[in-house]
Coordinates of C-alpha atoms in Angstrom, one line a residue:
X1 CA 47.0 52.5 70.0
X2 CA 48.2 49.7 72.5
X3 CA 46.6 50.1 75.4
X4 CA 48.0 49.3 78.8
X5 CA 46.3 46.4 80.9
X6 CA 44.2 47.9 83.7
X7 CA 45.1 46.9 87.1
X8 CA 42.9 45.8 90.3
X9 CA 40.9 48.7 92.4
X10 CA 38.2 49.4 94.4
X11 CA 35.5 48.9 92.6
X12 CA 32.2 51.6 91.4
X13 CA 29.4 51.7 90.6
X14 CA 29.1 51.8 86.6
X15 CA 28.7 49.3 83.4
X16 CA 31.1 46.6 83.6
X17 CA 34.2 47.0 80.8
X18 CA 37.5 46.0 80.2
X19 CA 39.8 47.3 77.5
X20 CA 39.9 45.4 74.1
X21 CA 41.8 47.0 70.9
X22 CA 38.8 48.1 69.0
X23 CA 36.6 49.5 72.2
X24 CA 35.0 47.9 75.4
X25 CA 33.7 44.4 76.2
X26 CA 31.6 43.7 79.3
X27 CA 33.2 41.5 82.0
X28 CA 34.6 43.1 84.8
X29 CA 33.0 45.6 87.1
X30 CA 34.6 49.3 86.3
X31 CA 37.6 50.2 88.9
X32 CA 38.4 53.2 90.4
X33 CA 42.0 53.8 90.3
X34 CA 44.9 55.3 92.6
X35 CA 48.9 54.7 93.4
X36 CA 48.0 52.5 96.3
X37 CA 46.2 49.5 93.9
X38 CA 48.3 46.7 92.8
X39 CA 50.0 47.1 89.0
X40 CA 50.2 50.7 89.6
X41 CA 53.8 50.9 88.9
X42 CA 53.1 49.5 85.4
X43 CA 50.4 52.1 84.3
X44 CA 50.8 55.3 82.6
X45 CA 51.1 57.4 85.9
X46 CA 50.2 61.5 84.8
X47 CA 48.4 61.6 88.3
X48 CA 51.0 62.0 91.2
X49 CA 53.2 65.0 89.3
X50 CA 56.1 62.5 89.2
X51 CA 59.3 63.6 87.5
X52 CA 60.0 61.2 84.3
X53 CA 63.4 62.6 84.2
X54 CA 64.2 60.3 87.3
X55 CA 66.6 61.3 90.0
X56 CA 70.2 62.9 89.5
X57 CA 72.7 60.2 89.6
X58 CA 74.4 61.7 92.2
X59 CA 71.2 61.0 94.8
X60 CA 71.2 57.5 93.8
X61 CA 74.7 57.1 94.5
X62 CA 74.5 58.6 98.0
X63 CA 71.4 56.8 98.7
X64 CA 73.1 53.6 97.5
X65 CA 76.0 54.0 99.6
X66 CA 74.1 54.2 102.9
X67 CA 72.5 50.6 102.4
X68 CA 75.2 49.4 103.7
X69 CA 74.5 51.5 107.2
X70 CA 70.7 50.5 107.4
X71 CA 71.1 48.6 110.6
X72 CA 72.0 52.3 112.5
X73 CA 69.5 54.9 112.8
X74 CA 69.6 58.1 110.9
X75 CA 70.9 61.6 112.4
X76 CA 67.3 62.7 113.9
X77 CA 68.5 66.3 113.7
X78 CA 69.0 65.9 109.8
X79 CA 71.9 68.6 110.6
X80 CA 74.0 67.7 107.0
X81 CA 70.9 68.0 105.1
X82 CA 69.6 71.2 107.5
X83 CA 73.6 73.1 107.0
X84 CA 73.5 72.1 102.9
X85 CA 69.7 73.7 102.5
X86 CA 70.3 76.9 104.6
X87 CA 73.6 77.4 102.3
X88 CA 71.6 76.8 99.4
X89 CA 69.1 79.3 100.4
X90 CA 71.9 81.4 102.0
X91 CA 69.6 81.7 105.5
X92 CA 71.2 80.3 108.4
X93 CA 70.3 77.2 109.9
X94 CA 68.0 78.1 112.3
X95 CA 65.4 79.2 109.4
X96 CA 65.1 75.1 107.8
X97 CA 63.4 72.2 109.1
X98 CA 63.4 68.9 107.8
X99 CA 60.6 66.6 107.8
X100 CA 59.3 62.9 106.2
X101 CA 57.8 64.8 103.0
X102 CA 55.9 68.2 103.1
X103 CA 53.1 66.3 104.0
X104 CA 54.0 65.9 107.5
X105 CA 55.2 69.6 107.7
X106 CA 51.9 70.3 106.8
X107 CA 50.7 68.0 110.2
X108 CA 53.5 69.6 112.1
X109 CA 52.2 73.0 111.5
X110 CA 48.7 72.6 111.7
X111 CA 49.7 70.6 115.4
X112 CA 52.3 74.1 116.4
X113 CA 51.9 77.1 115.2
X114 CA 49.4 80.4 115.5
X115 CA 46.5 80.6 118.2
X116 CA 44.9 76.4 118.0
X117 CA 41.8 77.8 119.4
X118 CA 40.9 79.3 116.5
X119 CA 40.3 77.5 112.8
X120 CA 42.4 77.5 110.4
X121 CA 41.9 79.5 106.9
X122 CA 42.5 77.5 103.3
X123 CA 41.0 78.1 99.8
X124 CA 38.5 76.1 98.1
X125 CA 39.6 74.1 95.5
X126 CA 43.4 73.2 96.6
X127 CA 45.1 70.6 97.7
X128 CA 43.0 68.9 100.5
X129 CA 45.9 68.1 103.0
X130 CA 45.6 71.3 104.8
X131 CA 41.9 70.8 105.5
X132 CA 42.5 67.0 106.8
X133 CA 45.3 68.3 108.8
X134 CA 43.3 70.9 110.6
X135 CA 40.2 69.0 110.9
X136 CA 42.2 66.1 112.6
X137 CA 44.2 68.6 114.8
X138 CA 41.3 69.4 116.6
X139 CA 41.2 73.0 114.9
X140 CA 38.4 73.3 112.2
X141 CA 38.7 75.5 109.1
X142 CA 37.5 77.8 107.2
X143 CA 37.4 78.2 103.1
X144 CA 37.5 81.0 100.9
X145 CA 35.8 80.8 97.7
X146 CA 37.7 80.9 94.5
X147 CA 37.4 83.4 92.1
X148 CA 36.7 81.5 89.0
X149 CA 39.6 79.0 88.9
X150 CA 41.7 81.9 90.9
X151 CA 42.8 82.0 94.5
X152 CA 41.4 85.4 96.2
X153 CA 43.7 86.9 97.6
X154 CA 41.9 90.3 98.8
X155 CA 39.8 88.4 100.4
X156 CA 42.1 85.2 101.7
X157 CA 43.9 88.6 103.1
X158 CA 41.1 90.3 104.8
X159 CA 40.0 86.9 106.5
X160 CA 43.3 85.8 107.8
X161 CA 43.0 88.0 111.0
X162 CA 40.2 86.1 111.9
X163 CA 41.7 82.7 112.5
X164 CA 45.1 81.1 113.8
X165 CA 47.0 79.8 111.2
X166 CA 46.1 80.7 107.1
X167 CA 47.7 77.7 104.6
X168 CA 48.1 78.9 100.6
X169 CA 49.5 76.9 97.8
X170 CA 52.2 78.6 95.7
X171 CA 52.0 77.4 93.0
X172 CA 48.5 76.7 93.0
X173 CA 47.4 73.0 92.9
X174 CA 45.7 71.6 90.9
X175 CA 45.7 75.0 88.8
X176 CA 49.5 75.2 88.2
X177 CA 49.5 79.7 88.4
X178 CA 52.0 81.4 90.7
X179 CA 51.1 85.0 92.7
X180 CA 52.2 87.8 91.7
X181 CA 54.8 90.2 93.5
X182 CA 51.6 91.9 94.4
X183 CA 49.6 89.4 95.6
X184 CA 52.4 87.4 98.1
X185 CA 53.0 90.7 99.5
X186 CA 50.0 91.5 99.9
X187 CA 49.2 87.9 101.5
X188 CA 53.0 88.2 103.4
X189 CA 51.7 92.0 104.9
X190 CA 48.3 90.7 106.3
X191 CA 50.5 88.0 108.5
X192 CA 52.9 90.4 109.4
X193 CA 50.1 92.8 110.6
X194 CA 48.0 90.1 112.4
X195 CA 50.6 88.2 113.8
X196 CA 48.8 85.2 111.8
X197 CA 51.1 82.4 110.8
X198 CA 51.1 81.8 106.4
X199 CA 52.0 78.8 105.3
X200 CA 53.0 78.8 101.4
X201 CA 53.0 75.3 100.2
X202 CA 56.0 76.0 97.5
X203 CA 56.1 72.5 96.5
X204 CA 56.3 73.0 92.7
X205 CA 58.4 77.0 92.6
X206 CA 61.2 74.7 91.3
X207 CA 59.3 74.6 88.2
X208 CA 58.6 78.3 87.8
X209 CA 60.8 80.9 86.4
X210 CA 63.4 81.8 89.2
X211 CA 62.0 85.2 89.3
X212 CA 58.9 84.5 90.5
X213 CA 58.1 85.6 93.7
X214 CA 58.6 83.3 96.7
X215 CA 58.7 83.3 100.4
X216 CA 62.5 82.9 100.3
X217 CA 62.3 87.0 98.9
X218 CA 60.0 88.2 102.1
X219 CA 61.6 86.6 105.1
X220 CA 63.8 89.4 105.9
X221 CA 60.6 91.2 107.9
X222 CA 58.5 90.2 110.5
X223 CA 55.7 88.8 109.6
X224 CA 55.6 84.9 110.7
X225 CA 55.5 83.2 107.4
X226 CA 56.8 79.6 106.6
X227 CA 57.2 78.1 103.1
X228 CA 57.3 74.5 102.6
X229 CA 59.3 72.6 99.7
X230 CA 59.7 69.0 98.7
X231 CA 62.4 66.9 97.0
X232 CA 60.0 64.6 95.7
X233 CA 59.2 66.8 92.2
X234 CA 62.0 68.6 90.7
X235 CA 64.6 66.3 92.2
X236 CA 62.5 62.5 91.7
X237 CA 63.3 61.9 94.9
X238 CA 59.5 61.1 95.9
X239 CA 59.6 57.3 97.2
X240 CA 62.2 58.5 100.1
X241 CA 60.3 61.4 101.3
X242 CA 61.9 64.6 102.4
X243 CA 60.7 68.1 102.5
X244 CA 61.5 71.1 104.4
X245 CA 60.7 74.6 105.6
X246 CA 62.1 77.7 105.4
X247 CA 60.8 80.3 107.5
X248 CA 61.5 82.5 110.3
X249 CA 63.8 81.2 113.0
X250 CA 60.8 81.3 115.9
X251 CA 58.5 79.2 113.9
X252 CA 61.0 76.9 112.9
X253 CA 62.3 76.3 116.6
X254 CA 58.6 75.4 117.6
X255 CA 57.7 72.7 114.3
X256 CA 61.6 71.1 115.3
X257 CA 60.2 70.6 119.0
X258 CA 56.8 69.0 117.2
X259 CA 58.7 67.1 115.1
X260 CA 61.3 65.8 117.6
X261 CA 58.1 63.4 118.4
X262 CA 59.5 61.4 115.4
X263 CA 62.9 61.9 115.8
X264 CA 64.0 59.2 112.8
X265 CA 61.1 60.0 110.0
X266 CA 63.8 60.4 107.5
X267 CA 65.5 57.4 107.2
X268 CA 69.6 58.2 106.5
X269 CA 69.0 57.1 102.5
X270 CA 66.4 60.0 102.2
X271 CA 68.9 62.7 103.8
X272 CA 71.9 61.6 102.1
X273 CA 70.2 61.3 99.0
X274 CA 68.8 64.9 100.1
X275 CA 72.0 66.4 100.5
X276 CA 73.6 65.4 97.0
X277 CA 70.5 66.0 94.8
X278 CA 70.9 69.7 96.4
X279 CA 74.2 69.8 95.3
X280 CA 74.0 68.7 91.6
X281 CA 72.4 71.9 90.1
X282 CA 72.7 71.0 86.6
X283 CA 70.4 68.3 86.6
X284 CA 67.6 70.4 88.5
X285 CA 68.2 73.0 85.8
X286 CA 67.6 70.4 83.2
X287 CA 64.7 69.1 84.6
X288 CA 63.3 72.6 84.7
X289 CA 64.1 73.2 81.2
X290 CA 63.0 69.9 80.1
X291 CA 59.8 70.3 82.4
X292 CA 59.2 74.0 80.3
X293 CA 60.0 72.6 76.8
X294 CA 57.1 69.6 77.7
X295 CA 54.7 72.2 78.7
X296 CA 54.9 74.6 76.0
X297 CA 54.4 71.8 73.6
X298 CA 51.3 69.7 75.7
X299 CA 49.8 73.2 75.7
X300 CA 50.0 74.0 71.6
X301 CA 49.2 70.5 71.5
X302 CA 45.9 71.2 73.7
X303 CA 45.3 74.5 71.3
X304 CA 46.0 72.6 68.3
X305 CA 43.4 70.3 69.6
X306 CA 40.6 72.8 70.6
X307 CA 40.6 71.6 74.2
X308 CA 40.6 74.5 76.7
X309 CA 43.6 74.3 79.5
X310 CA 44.6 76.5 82.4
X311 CA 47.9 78.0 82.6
X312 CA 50.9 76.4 84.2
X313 CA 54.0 77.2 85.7
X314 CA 54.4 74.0 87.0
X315 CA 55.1 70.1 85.8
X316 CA 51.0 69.6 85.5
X317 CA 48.4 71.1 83.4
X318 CA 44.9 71.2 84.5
X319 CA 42.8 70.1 81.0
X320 CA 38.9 70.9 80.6
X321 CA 37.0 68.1 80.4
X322 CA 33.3 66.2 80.2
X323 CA 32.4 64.7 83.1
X324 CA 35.8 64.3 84.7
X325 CA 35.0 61.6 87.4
X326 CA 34.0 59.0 84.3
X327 CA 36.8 60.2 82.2
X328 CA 39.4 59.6 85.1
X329 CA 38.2 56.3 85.9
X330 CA 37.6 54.9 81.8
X331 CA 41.2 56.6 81.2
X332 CA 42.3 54.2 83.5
X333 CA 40.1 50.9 83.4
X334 CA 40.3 51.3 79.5
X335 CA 43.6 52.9 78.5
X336 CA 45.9 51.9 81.9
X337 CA 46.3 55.8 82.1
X338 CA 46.5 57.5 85.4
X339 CA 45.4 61.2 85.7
X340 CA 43.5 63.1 88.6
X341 CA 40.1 64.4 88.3
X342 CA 40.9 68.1 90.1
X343 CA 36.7 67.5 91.0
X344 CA 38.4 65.5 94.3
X345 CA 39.9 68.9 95.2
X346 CA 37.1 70.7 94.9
X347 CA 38.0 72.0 91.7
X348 CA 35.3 70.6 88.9
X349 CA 35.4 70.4 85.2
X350 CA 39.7 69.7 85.0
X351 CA 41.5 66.8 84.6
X352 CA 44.8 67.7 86.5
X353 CA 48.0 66.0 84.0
X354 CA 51.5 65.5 84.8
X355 CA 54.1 66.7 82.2
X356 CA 55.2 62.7 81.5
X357 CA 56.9 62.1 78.7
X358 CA 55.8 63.4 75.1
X359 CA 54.4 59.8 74.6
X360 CA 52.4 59.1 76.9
X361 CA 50.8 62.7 76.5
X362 CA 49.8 61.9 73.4
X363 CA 48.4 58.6 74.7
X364 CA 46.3 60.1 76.9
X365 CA 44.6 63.5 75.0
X366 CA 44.0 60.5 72.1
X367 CA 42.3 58.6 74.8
X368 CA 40.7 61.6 76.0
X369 CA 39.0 62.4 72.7
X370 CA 38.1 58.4 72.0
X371 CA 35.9 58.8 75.3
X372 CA 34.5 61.9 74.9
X373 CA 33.4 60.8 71.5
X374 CA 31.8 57.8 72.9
X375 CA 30.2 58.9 76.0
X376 CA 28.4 55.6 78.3
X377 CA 25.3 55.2 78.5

């Protein structure tokens, strides 16, 4: 196997190594690795659920035509993009805000919405970015244990009156299974009877089957849900940052007045690049078949291979693995292979894998195996 060259990091505690083609040498101190070290670019990057299909040509030729309009500021009302989403989600315009990425709709409603004197209420084991938010908001927050590697919901239900604001991620990261028609109504009725904002993190439903259930099908009552979405997965548009949420038309009112604090976060490449990647539906449906095809095989791969796996609806598989904080950083020190050890999310015992291409899949489950044959001492 030709291994990739390993790039600069922070460095860890651990025995010195660097990568040579029939094991490991000591000479450098071992690196721990992420997408903000130099030479990222050039490693094999199953960490960040990139798309490898790229961005519809379409995007890129929108985004390319506003270079020449960088020196004026971009619409801080987004309206194209705003009028383009609620037609594509056939809700009018007062349910969608736009916002740099989901990440700061995620700030915006943990800053807004529900009763701020009370805490918040996540999941363990799930993306982190809803705890940070609270905790820097001022608000606090409150966890609810998973069941096993599964979210809850009776009880993320029965503890939602309790706080101000309840954040859920649909589909679940970094376990990649959807709710159930049961379950999101179930989640949806507990907000509607408490008057408790939900906030379903939907960044990865374009991935799913198209019938499973989403926010999108429960807005029509009045219970004061939001559902966030990103164009940085199914449409590759994740360097120019754009996500949006679709919820009722009071909620949304209030996160545009927060987010009217940054009136040009989305700089007028990212919207009109927005507006066209919406448009060309062929190439999101062939990323989502291409996306489905890649995890059916990495999973008979995985069973072929004897190694255990969750189950995914999504464009990552969480893998079962030895000592996952070791394995993440070796993978990448030794093999210039990029994954995330779900242990950071509170969620031990899984290395959390993009769906990259067939290649590099292989790549990394050979790697895998090499180090878990040859544990360090």
């Amino acid at each position: 196997m030709t291994r990739a060259p390993a790039a600069e990091g922070t460095t860890t505690p651990g025995a010195p190594r660097t990568a040579t083609p029939g094991g490991t040498t000591p000479t450098t101190p071992a690196k721990t690795f992420n997408a903000s070290i130099p030479g990222a670019d050039h490693l094999i990057r199953l960490h960040l659920s990139e798309s490898p299909c790229g961005a519809s040509r379409a995007a890129l030729r929108a985004a390319e035509r506003e270079l020449e309009r960088v020196n004026v500021y971009p619409d801080p009302e987004r309206r194209e993009l705003v009028r383009a989403l609620a037609e594509h989600w056939d809700v009018t315009p007062d349910h969608i805000a736009v916002a740099n990425g989901s990440d700061e709709l995620v700030l915006a409603t943990a800053l807004t919405l529900g009763d701020r004197a009370r805490p918040g209420l996540v999941t363990d084991g799930t993306f982190p970015g809803y705890r940070s938010c609270l905790e820097l908001t001022g608000r606090g927050c409150t966890a609810v244990p998973l069941s096993g590697t599964d979210v809850d919901v009776d009880a993320f239900a029965a503890r939602l009156p309790e706080h101000g604001i309840g954040y859920l991620c649909n589909p679940h990261n970094p376990s990649g299974a959807a709710h159930t028609g049961r379950e999101l109504t179930a989640l949806v009725d507990a907000s509607g009877r408490s008057g408790v904002p939900l906030v379903c993190d939907e960044a990865y439903m374009e991935f799913a089957d198209p019938d499973t259930p989403q926010i999108r099908d429960l807005l029509d009552g009045d219970a004061p849900v939001v559902a966030l979405r990103t164009f940085s997965k199914a449409y590759g548009l994740a360097a120019l940052r754009v996500g949006y949420a679709v919820g009722r038309p009071a909620l949304i009112a209030a996160l545009r007045h927060t987010l009217r604090s940054l009136p040009f976060s989305v700089n007028r490449l990212a919207q009109a690049a927005a507006v066209s990647a919406l448009g060309d539906r062929d190439f999101v449906d062939g990323v989502r078949r291409t996306t489905a095809e890649r995890r059916r095989w990495f999973t008979a791969e995985l069973d072929r291979r004897g190694r255990a796996h969750l189950p995914s609806v999504t464009n990552f598989v969480a893998v079962a693995a030895r000592d996952c904080a070791s394995a993440q950083d070796r993978l990448a020190a030794d093999f210039g292979i990029l994954v995330r050890n779900a242990g950071l999310f509170g969620f031990p015992g899984f290395l959390r894998t993009s769906l990259g291409t067939q290649e590099d899949l292989v790549r990394f489950l050979d790697a895998l195996d090499e180090i878990e044959r040859n544990p360090r001492t």
